[in-house]
Each structure stands twice: as C-alpha cells, then as structure tokens.
Amino acid sequence: MAEVPLLEARGVSKRFGAVQALYNVDLTLHPGEVLGLVGDNGAGKSTLIKAIAGTYHPDEGEFFFEGRPVRIRSPRDSADLGIEVVYQDLALCDNLTVVQNMFLGREEVNRFHALSEAHMQRRAEETMESLAVTTLSSVKQTVARLSGGQRQSVAVAKAVMWNSKAVILDEPTAALGVAQTRQVLDLVRRLADHGLGVIVISHNLHDLFEVVDRFLVLRLGQSVARFDRDKTSQQEVVEAITAGTLSHVPGQSELEEVVTQ
Amino acid sequence: MTAASSAAGVDAADISPRGRRLSFSAGLTNWTQNVRAGEIGSLPVALGLAVIAFIFQIQNDRFLSSQNLTNLLVQMAAVATISTGVVFVLLLGEIDLSVGAMSGVAGITAARLLIPDGNQVNVVIALAVAGAIALAVGATHGFFVAKLGVPSLIVTLATLFIGQGVILAIAGQQGLIRIQDKTIIGIANVFLTDGWGWLLAAAMVLGYAALVISADRTTLAQGLTAQSTASMLAKISLVAVMAFGTVAITNSDRGFPLVAVILAVMIIFWTFVAERTRFGRHLYAVGGNAEAANRAGINVDRIRIAGFMIASFMAAAGGIVLASRLRSVDNSAGGGNLLLNAIAAAVIGGTSLFGGRGRISSAVQGALVIASVESGMGLLGWPSDRKFIVTGAILLLAVTIDTLSRRTRQTQGRA
Ligand SMILES: Nc1ncnc2c1ncn2[C@@H]1O[C@H](COP(=O)(O)OP(=O)(O)O)[C@@H](O)[C@H]1O
Ligand SMILES: [Mg+2]
C-alpha cells in the first residue's frame, strides 16, 4: 500500500521479569482497514495493545502516527493522537445512561457550568445513527438494561465519537451470541468504511475472516506472520499461530514453553 | 467538527430544527416500564407516607393537624440536613458512621465559642470554625479511604469515637452548654409571616416552571423528543399543589418555618451539584464503576475525598440546626438514634447502599417518613422501646426494597 500508514510500531520489546512478553514486534495499520491481531493465549496481544495505548511502557521500540514519530507515555498521549481502546471488560457504568457513559470524563457544560444534557444527547444519537446502530431504542436508558451486544456497541460508539482515527478492540465478540456477534462485526466494518483504522483481537478466526483485511500473527511475543485475508486460509493462519518461525531472543538460551493461562 | 457529526454528514446548524413531542400515554408507558425494571424512584416513599398518615390519623386525629405538620417540618430538618451529606457517600458506595458525632462536635464547638463570657466570637466565625473542622474531618476520611484504602466503615467508626471524646471534653463538667445567641436560636425557631410564605411558594412554583420550560425548549431546539405538554403541566401542577398546600397548612399554624426554607435551599443546591455538574456526574460514575471512571480520566481519589468532605460538612450543618431547635448542646449530642436515622432517611428515600444510585431529595423524603412515624408514635404515647423497634423495622424494609430492586435491574440487564 502506497499511502502513509496510520499507525506503525517498530521493534517493540517488553519484558516482565523473566518473561519476554514482546520481542521485536512490528505492526502496521492503514486508515480504512481492519487488522486482525491473533495468537495463542500469552502470545503478547494484550501487551502489544497496552503499549500502543500507553498503559505499558515498552523497553524498546518506536511508534509512528501518520508518518510522524510519536512518544506514547500515557493513555492520555494515545487518546490525544486519536487512538481509542475498547477493552474486553468494556468499562461502562451500569448506573449511568448510554449518553452519560459516552461522555464520561468529557462532559459538555454550558456557561453556568451546568451539564448540556440535550446537546450531549443529540451528539450521542448522531453517533449511533452514523454507525447505523439501530438496536438501541433510546440513548437515555441505563446501561444496566442493555444486552451484551448493545453494550459492546455503546463502548465502540464511545470510543469513536472523539475524533478518533484508530480503534482497538480486545475480544469484542467473546461474550456474545450469534446475532449479537453479527451486529458487532458489522459495526467494525462500518468503522473502517468511515476511514478509521481498526485492530481487532479475537480467537475466533471464522469471525475474523468475515471482517478483517489483514492478519498479524503473534507467537511467544514475536510477530511471526502477516497475511492478506484474500490470499490466505484459516488453516494457514492456524499453523502460524501454533508453529510460526521464531527468531532467537538474545539472553535466552532456549525459549521456555510459556504456560498459557 | 467532531468525528461523529461529520461522519453523519450533518452540521450542528442544519440538524432538524424542531424535535417532536412524546404523547402523554407513551410517556406513561415508558414510566411504567422503568418502574417494572426496578427504577422505582419516589414511589415507595409516597405510598409509605400515605399509609403512615392513614394509620396514625385514625388513631389520633391530631396527626394531620396543621400544628403537628408544622412541627414535623421543624423536627425533620436536622436529620434531613445530615442525611443530604450521607447521600453523597452512599452514592460513592461508601458509608460515614461519624455523621452523628460530627454533628455533635459542630454543635458543641459553636456553642462553646458563643458562650457569652466576654471571650465569645462573632456567630459567623463560630459557624465558620465548625464548618472548617468538618471539612478537615471529611478530608481525613477521604484520605484514609481513597489514598490508603482503609474501609470507610472502619475509618468513620474510629472518628465516631474520637468525635464522642471531643464532645465530652468540650462539654466539660457541666455536660451542657446553653445557647443564647439569637442568630443560632433563630434558625429553627423563626417562622415566616403569611405573606412571605405565599411569596415563597409562588417563587418556588415559578422557578420550577421556568426550569421545566427552558429544559423543554433546549430539548426541542436540539431536535430531540420532548415530553408531552400534558406531562409538563402535570409536574408543575404537582409542585404547585405541594408548595401552596404546605404554606397553607403552616400559615394556619405559626407560619412557614425558616429552617424549612434553609433546608429547601440546601436541597436545591446539592441537587444541582449532583445532577447538573461534572463533579456530580463523576460522583455517580465512581459509585457505579470506579475502574470505568478511572479509565475515563476521572480523578477517582479526588471525587471520593470531596464526597466525604460534603458528608462531614452537612453533618455539621445538621448539628447547628439541632442545637438551634434544642437551644442547647449537651454531652450526648450527636448520639442516640441520630446516626441511624440519618442513614435510614437516605436509604428509605431510595438511595442505594450499593453505590451509584439515588437522589439528594431522598434525604428529605426519608427524613419525612422517619419524622412522621416518630411524631405519630409520640402522639400515641408509645414508649421508646417500641419506637426503636418500629424505626429498625422500617429501615430493614427500605434496605430490602433497595436490594430487591437492584436484583430486578440486574436480571433485566442480562435478558
Ligand atoms: N503485568 C504483567 N506482569 C507480568 N507478566 C505479564 C504481565 N502482562 C502480561 N504478562 C505476561 O506476558 C505474556 C503475554 O501476555 P498477554 O499480552 O496478556 O498475552 P495475550 O493477550 O496474547 O494472551 C504472558 O506470558 C503474560 O503472563
Ligand atoms: Mg489478552
């Protein structure tokens, strides 16, 4: 692809004590594409996105955003760049409404420092509309009353309404049934169609094949393979996940098999 | 321009100019659905008050007399004030067991500073000192809970004892300080003239109507669905009936109590803080899911500390109100069932013990229930033992309703 990548990570390494969670990982994400990040448990997927999100500080590696080198030292830094992460546990407040959750921490106020409820509600409704989220009857209902798929939609909408350019979803369909998984996959596709770059972590290759453009395979903390969705098969991806070729990690005579949790 | 609206291909200016109105019946249906889903609001309190009034009025027809109802307003003021602060800590999912003791400390401190022995201070300074002590105590609670992670139950249990010690120390040998300051005494013992009472009711209704109408205009201007005109009128009429009704009742006795005006102002102010400011929104968020609040960039520790400071401050305010009504403060100040009543009031009014759910007005609603029951039992000449049992039973009922409606909400969510 000729265009400048939206997000690029080069040579990212991260060690937790004796565990080399990431070693020399490269990742490229283009605007308008969905990248599937796959790998076995403990492969380093979560660690990689936390490094991109500024939650973890990698020992080595550099990041580029829209071609410029950037420093990501805190979640604030990555949010300022336009990177939003939707974690598996979603982090929604059950007692608050959909609008209140979407604006949490970034509420709009009028000149009397009073919350501009109506304006926030309109923006929330617009976002839902632009993402074609039609399963919500009202953005004024509390999140406690929503189904799993609806919650996921709210979390995604919350992430994209802040001028975000890249959205990272950690296992967005793990807890969902068939119909709700469908909703979320459609939503992921629409984000990319709006020009955002999307990274999706999932164990469900079948789902991923429906929605991603490319795959990045991690194994034991290393990036072992990259595939275009159209030029690969589930079988090939599975093989890379379980037996991709590893490079030698300096300082480790032999790679201990990482016990999966 | 934001991602959302540009993605939708519309600009703020050219969104549909006027929203629509919900029909009255559709609004009613929504409300019924919310109640079924466990969002019961003021319903149990309204029903409870009706039952209480019915039962006691049958037994003793002085219960609904204007004199007794005016007394009720004065009697509930202290508990309602303290309970307003309790709502804030409950919203955080925390508890403050020291509010009774704190109210006593504030009362006795102000009383001590105002003893006319030649060294007395100006009443404003006395009140400021009491308030400052309360804020410091609240900040200490918040520090222990938020920064050190000590459970609020234990921290505030400790300060409850410390507070009782301080009260004993200040009360000294005599054990009682009489209050002679006119300002303090005035708080709970001044009643408005009839004219001022009516004016107040009118201002209240007009103010409420203005709020409702301006909110309605903004809603429509944003192109959103507004409530029906009928439901707007119904709400305003309800407030009008309550405001003018209360003034009519109190005016046929001694007049509208000043302390009720003070209480109303505090409730309106704290309701604004809780429901219309970013701080209030963050408070609910921390109580609902502290981790989510944290990830949203909210300074969770700061919110917790502020909540405890408000609780202690309102406890102090309640202590002053109580001192005013009793015209003295003794070494048992802030003891007895004051703490239980203050917490019970918030819970009876519908504020959840599980955090994140409730309203400031629940303090008044619950305090009204408790004061009604106590007043009714007093009129019937019931002994203290039975009063305690009844109050305890009501608290148990309120907590059970809270727990059950919470469960209903949870099962609904997983549907
Ligand atoms: N905070 C941490 N402290 C210590 N080890 C960690 C930490 N986070 C991750 N790891 C380790 O790093 C490796 C990669 O973990 P993770 O990124 O969560 O994998 P994945 O998300 O692909 O399942 C695992 O061996 C895990 O135990
Ligand atoms: Mg993981």
Coordinates of N, CA and C in Angstrom, one line a residue, chain A residues 27-128:
Chain A
L27 N 4.2 -3.6 13.8 CA 2.8 -3.6 13.4 C 2.5 -2.4 12.6
T28 N 1.7 -2.6 11.5 CA 1.4 -1.5 10.6 C -0.2 -1.5 10.5
L29 N -0.7 -0.3 10.6 CA -2.2 -0.2 10.4 C -2.5 1.0 9.5
H30 N -3.3 0.7 8.5 CA -3.6 1.7 7.5 C -5.0 2.3 7.8
P31 N -5.2 3.5 7.4 CA -6.6 4.1 7.6 C -7.6 3.3 6.7
G32 N -8.7 3.0 7.2 CA -9.8 2.3 6.5 C -9.6 0.8 6.4
E33 N -8.7 0.3 7.2 CA -8.5 -1.2 7.2 C -8.8 -1.8 8.6
V34 N -9.1 -3.1 8.5 CA -9.3 -3.8 9.8 C -8.2 -4.8 9.9
L35 N -7.4 -4.7 10.9 CA -6.3 -5.7 11.1 C -6.6 -6.6 12.2
G36 N -6.6 -7.9 11.9 CA -6.8 -8.9 12.9 C -5.5 -9.3 13.6
L37 N -5.5 -9.1 15.0 CA -4.3 -9.5 15.7 C -4.6 -10.8 16.4
V38 N -3.9 -11.9 16.0 CA -4.2 -13.2 16.5 C -3.0 -13.8 17.1
G39 N -3.2 -14.8 17.9 CA -2.2 -15.5 18.6 C -2.7 -16.3 19.8
D40 N -2.0 -17.3 20.3 CA -2.4 -18.1 21.4 C -2.5 -17.3 22.7
N41 N -3.1 -17.9 23.7 CA -3.0 -17.2 25.0 C -1.6 -17.0 25.4
G42 N -1.3 -15.8 25.9 CA 0.1 -15.5 26.3 C 1.0 -15.1 25.2
A43 N 0.5 -14.9 24.0 CA 1.3 -14.6 22.8 C 1.8 -13.1 22.9
G44 N 1.1 -12.3 23.7 CA 1.5 -10.9 23.8 C 0.6 -9.9 23.2
K45 N -0.6 -10.4 22.8 CA -1.6 -9.5 22.1 C -2.0 -8.3 23.0
S46 N -2.4 -8.6 24.2 CA -2.8 -7.6 25.1 C -1.7 -6.6 25.5
T47 N -0.5 -7.2 25.7 CA 0.6 -6.4 26.0 C 1.0 -5.4 24.9
L48 N 0.8 -5.9 23.6 CA 1.1 -5.0 22.5 C 0.1 -3.9 22.4
I49 N -1.2 -4.1 22.6 CA -2.1 -3.0 22.5 C -2.0 -2.1 23.7
K50 N -1.6 -2.7 24.9 CA -1.4 -1.8 26.0 C -0.2 -0.9 25.8
A51 N 0.8 -1.4 25.1 CA 1.9 -0.5 24.8 C 1.5 0.6 23.8
I52 N 0.6 0.3 22.8 CA 0.1 1.3 21.9 C -0.8 2.3 22.7
A53 N -1.5 1.8 23.6 CA -2.4 2.6 24.4 C -1.7 3.5 25.5
G54 N -0.5 3.2 25.7 CA 0.3 4.0 26.7 C 0.1 3.4 28.1
T55 N -0.5 2.3 28.3 CA -0.7 1.7 29.6 C 0.7 1.1 30.1
Y56 N 1.3 0.4 29.1 CA 2.7 -0.2 29.4 C 3.7 0.6 28.7
H57 N 4.9 0.7 29.2 CA 6.0 1.4 28.6 C 6.9 0.3 28.0
P58 N 7.0 0.2 26.7 CA 7.9 -0.8 26.1 C 9.4 -0.5 26.5
D59 N 10.2 -1.6 26.6 CA 11.6 -1.5 26.9 C 12.3 -0.9 25.6
E60 N 11.8 -1.3 24.5 CA 12.4 -0.8 23.2 C 11.3 -0.7 22.2
G61 N 11.6 0.1 21.1 CA 10.6 0.2 20.1 C 10.2 1.6 19.8
E62 N 9.8 1.9 18.6 CA 9.3 3.3 18.3 C 7.9 3.2 17.6
F63 N 7.2 4.3 17.8 CA 5.9 4.4 17.2 C 5.8 5.6 16.2
F64 N 5.1 5.4 15.2 CA 4.9 6.5 14.2 C 3.4 6.6 14.0
F65 N 2.9 7.8 14.0 CA 1.5 8.1 13.8 C 1.4 9.0 12.6
E66 N 0.7 8.6 11.6 CA 0.6 9.3 10.3 C 1.9 9.7 9.8
G67 N 2.9 8.8 10.0 CA 4.2 9.0 9.4 C 5.2 9.8 10.4
R68 N 4.6 10.4 11.4 CA 5.5 11.2 12.3 C 5.9 10.3 13.5
P69 N 7.1 10.4 13.9 CA 7.5 9.6 15.2 C 6.8 10.3 16.4
V70 N 6.2 9.4 17.2 CA 5.5 9.9 18.4 C 5.9 9.2 19.6
R71 N 5.8 9.8 20.8 CA 6.0 9.2 22.1 C 4.7 9.0 22.7
I72 N 4.5 7.7 23.1 CA 3.2 7.4 23.8 C 3.6 7.0 25.2
R73 N 3.4 7.9 26.2 CA 3.9 7.6 27.5 C 2.7 7.3 28.5
S74 N 1.5 7.7 28.1 CA 0.4 7.6 29.0 C -0.9 7.4 28.1
P75 N -1.9 6.8 28.7 CA -3.2 6.7 28.0 C -3.6 8.0 27.4
R76 N -3.3 9.1 28.1 CA -3.7 10.5 27.6 C -3.0 10.7 26.3
D77 N -1.7 10.4 26.2 CA -1.0 10.6 24.9 C -1.6 9.9 23.7
S78 N -2.0 8.7 24.0 CA -2.6 7.9 22.8 C -3.9 8.4 22.5
A79 N -4.7 8.8 23.5 CA -6.0 9.4 23.2 C -5.9 10.7 22.5
D80 N -4.9 11.5 22.8 CA -4.6 12.8 22.1 C -4.3 12.6 20.6
L81 N -3.6 11.4 20.4 CA -3.3 11.1 19.0 C -4.6 10.7 18.2
G82 N -5.6 10.2 18.9 CA -6.8 9.7 18.3 C -6.8 8.2 18.3
I83 N -6.1 7.6 19.3 CA -6.2 6.1 19.4 C -7.1 5.8 20.6
E84 N -8.1 5.0 20.4 CA -9.0 4.6 21.5 C -9.0 3.1 21.6
V85 N -9.0 2.6 22.8 CA -9.0 1.1 23.0 C -10.4 0.8 23.7
V86 N -11.0 -0.3 23.2 CA -12.2 -0.8 23.9 C -11.8 -2.1 24.5
Y87 N -11.6 -2.1 25.8 CA -11.1 -3.3 26.5 C -12.2 -4.4 26.6
Q88 N -11.8 -5.6 26.9 CA -12.8 -6.7 27.0 C -13.9 -6.4 28.0
D89 N -13.5 -5.9 29.1 CA -14.5 -5.6 30.2 C -15.3 -4.4 30.0
L90 N -15.0 -3.7 28.8 CA -15.8 -2.5 28.4 C -15.8 -1.3 29.3
A91 N -15.7 -1.5 30.6 CA -15.6 -0.3 31.5 C -16.8 0.7 31.3
L92 N -18.0 0.2 31.4 CA -19.2 1.1 31.3 C -19.7 1.2 32.8
C93 N -20.3 2.3 33.1 CA -21.0 2.4 34.4 C -22.5 2.0 34.2
D94 N -22.8 0.9 34.8 CA -24.2 0.3 34.7 C -25.3 1.3 35.2
N95 N -24.9 2.1 36.1 CA -25.9 3.0 36.7 C -26.2 4.3 35.9
L96 N -25.3 4.5 34.9 CA -25.5 5.7 34.0 C -26.1 5.3 32.7
T97 N -26.7 6.3 32.1 CA -27.3 6.1 30.8 C -26.3 6.0 29.7
V98 N -26.8 5.6 28.5 CA -25.9 5.5 27.4 C -25.2 6.8 27.1
V99 N -25.9 7.9 27.0 CA -25.3 9.2 26.8 C -24.3 9.5 27.9
Q100 N -24.7 9.3 29.1 CA -23.8 9.6 30.2 C -22.5 8.8 30.1
N101 N -22.6 7.6 29.7 CA -21.4 6.8 29.5 C -20.5 7.3 28.4
M102 N -21.2 7.6 27.3 CA -20.4 8.0 26.1 C -19.6 9.3 26.4
F103 N -20.1 10.2 27.2 CA -19.5 11.4 27.5 C -18.7 11.4 28.8
L104 N -18.6 10.3 29.5 CA -18.0 10.2 30.8 C -16.5 10.8 30.7
G105 N -16.3 11.7 31.6 CA -15.0 12.3 31.7 C -14.8 13.4 30.7
R106 N -15.7 13.6 29.8 CA -15.6 14.6 28.8 C -16.9 15.3 28.6
E107 N -17.6 15.5 29.7 CA -19.0 16.1 29.6 C -18.9 17.5 29.1
E108 N -20.0 17.9 28.4 CA -20.0 19.3 27.9 C -20.8 20.1 28.9
V109 N -20.4 21.3 29.2 CA -21.1 22.2 30.1 C -21.4 23.5 29.4
N110 N -22.4 24.2 29.9 CA -22.8 25.5 29.4 C -22.1 26.6 30.2
R111 N -22.4 27.8 30.0 CA -21.6 28.9 30.6 C -21.9 29.0 32.1
F112 N -22.9 28.3 32.6 CA -23.1 28.3 34.1 C -22.5 27.0 34.7
H113 N -21.6 26.4 34.0 CA -21.0 25.1 34.4 C -22.0 24.0 34.7
A114 N -23.2 24.2 34.1 CA -24.2 23.1 34.2 C -24.0 22.2 32.9
L115 N -24.3 20.9 33.1 CA -24.2 20.0 32.0 C -25.1 20.3 30.9
S116 N -24.6 20.2 29.7 CA -25.5 20.5 28.5 C -26.1 19.1 28.0
E117 N -27.1 18.7 28.8 CA -27.6 17.3 28.6 C -28.2 17.1 27.2
A118 N -29.0 18.1 26.7 CA -29.7 17.9 25.5 C -28.7 17.9 24.3
H119 N -27.7 18.7 24.4 CA -26.7 18.7 23.3 C -25.9 17.4 23.3
M120 N -25.5 16.9 24.5 CA -24.8 15.6 24.5 C -25.7 14.5 24.0
Q121 N -27.0 14.6 24.3 CA -27.9 13.5 23.9 C -27.9 13.5 22.3
R122 N -28.0 14.7 21.8 CA -28.1 14.8 20.3 C -26.9 14.2 19.7
R123 N -25.7 14.6 20.2 CA -24.5 14.1 19.6 C -24.4 12.6 19.7
A124 N -24.8 12.0 20.9 CA -24.8 10.6 21.1 C -25.7 9.9 20.0
E125 N -26.9 10.5 19.8 CA -27.8 9.9 18.9 C -27.2 10.0 17.4
E126 N -26.6 11.1 17.1 CA -26.0 11.2 15.8 C -24.9 10.2 15.6
T127 N -24.1 10.0 16.6 CA -23.0 9.0 16.5 C -23.6 7.6 16.3
M128 N -24.7 7.2 17.1 CA -25.3 5.9 16.9 C -25.9 5.8 15.5

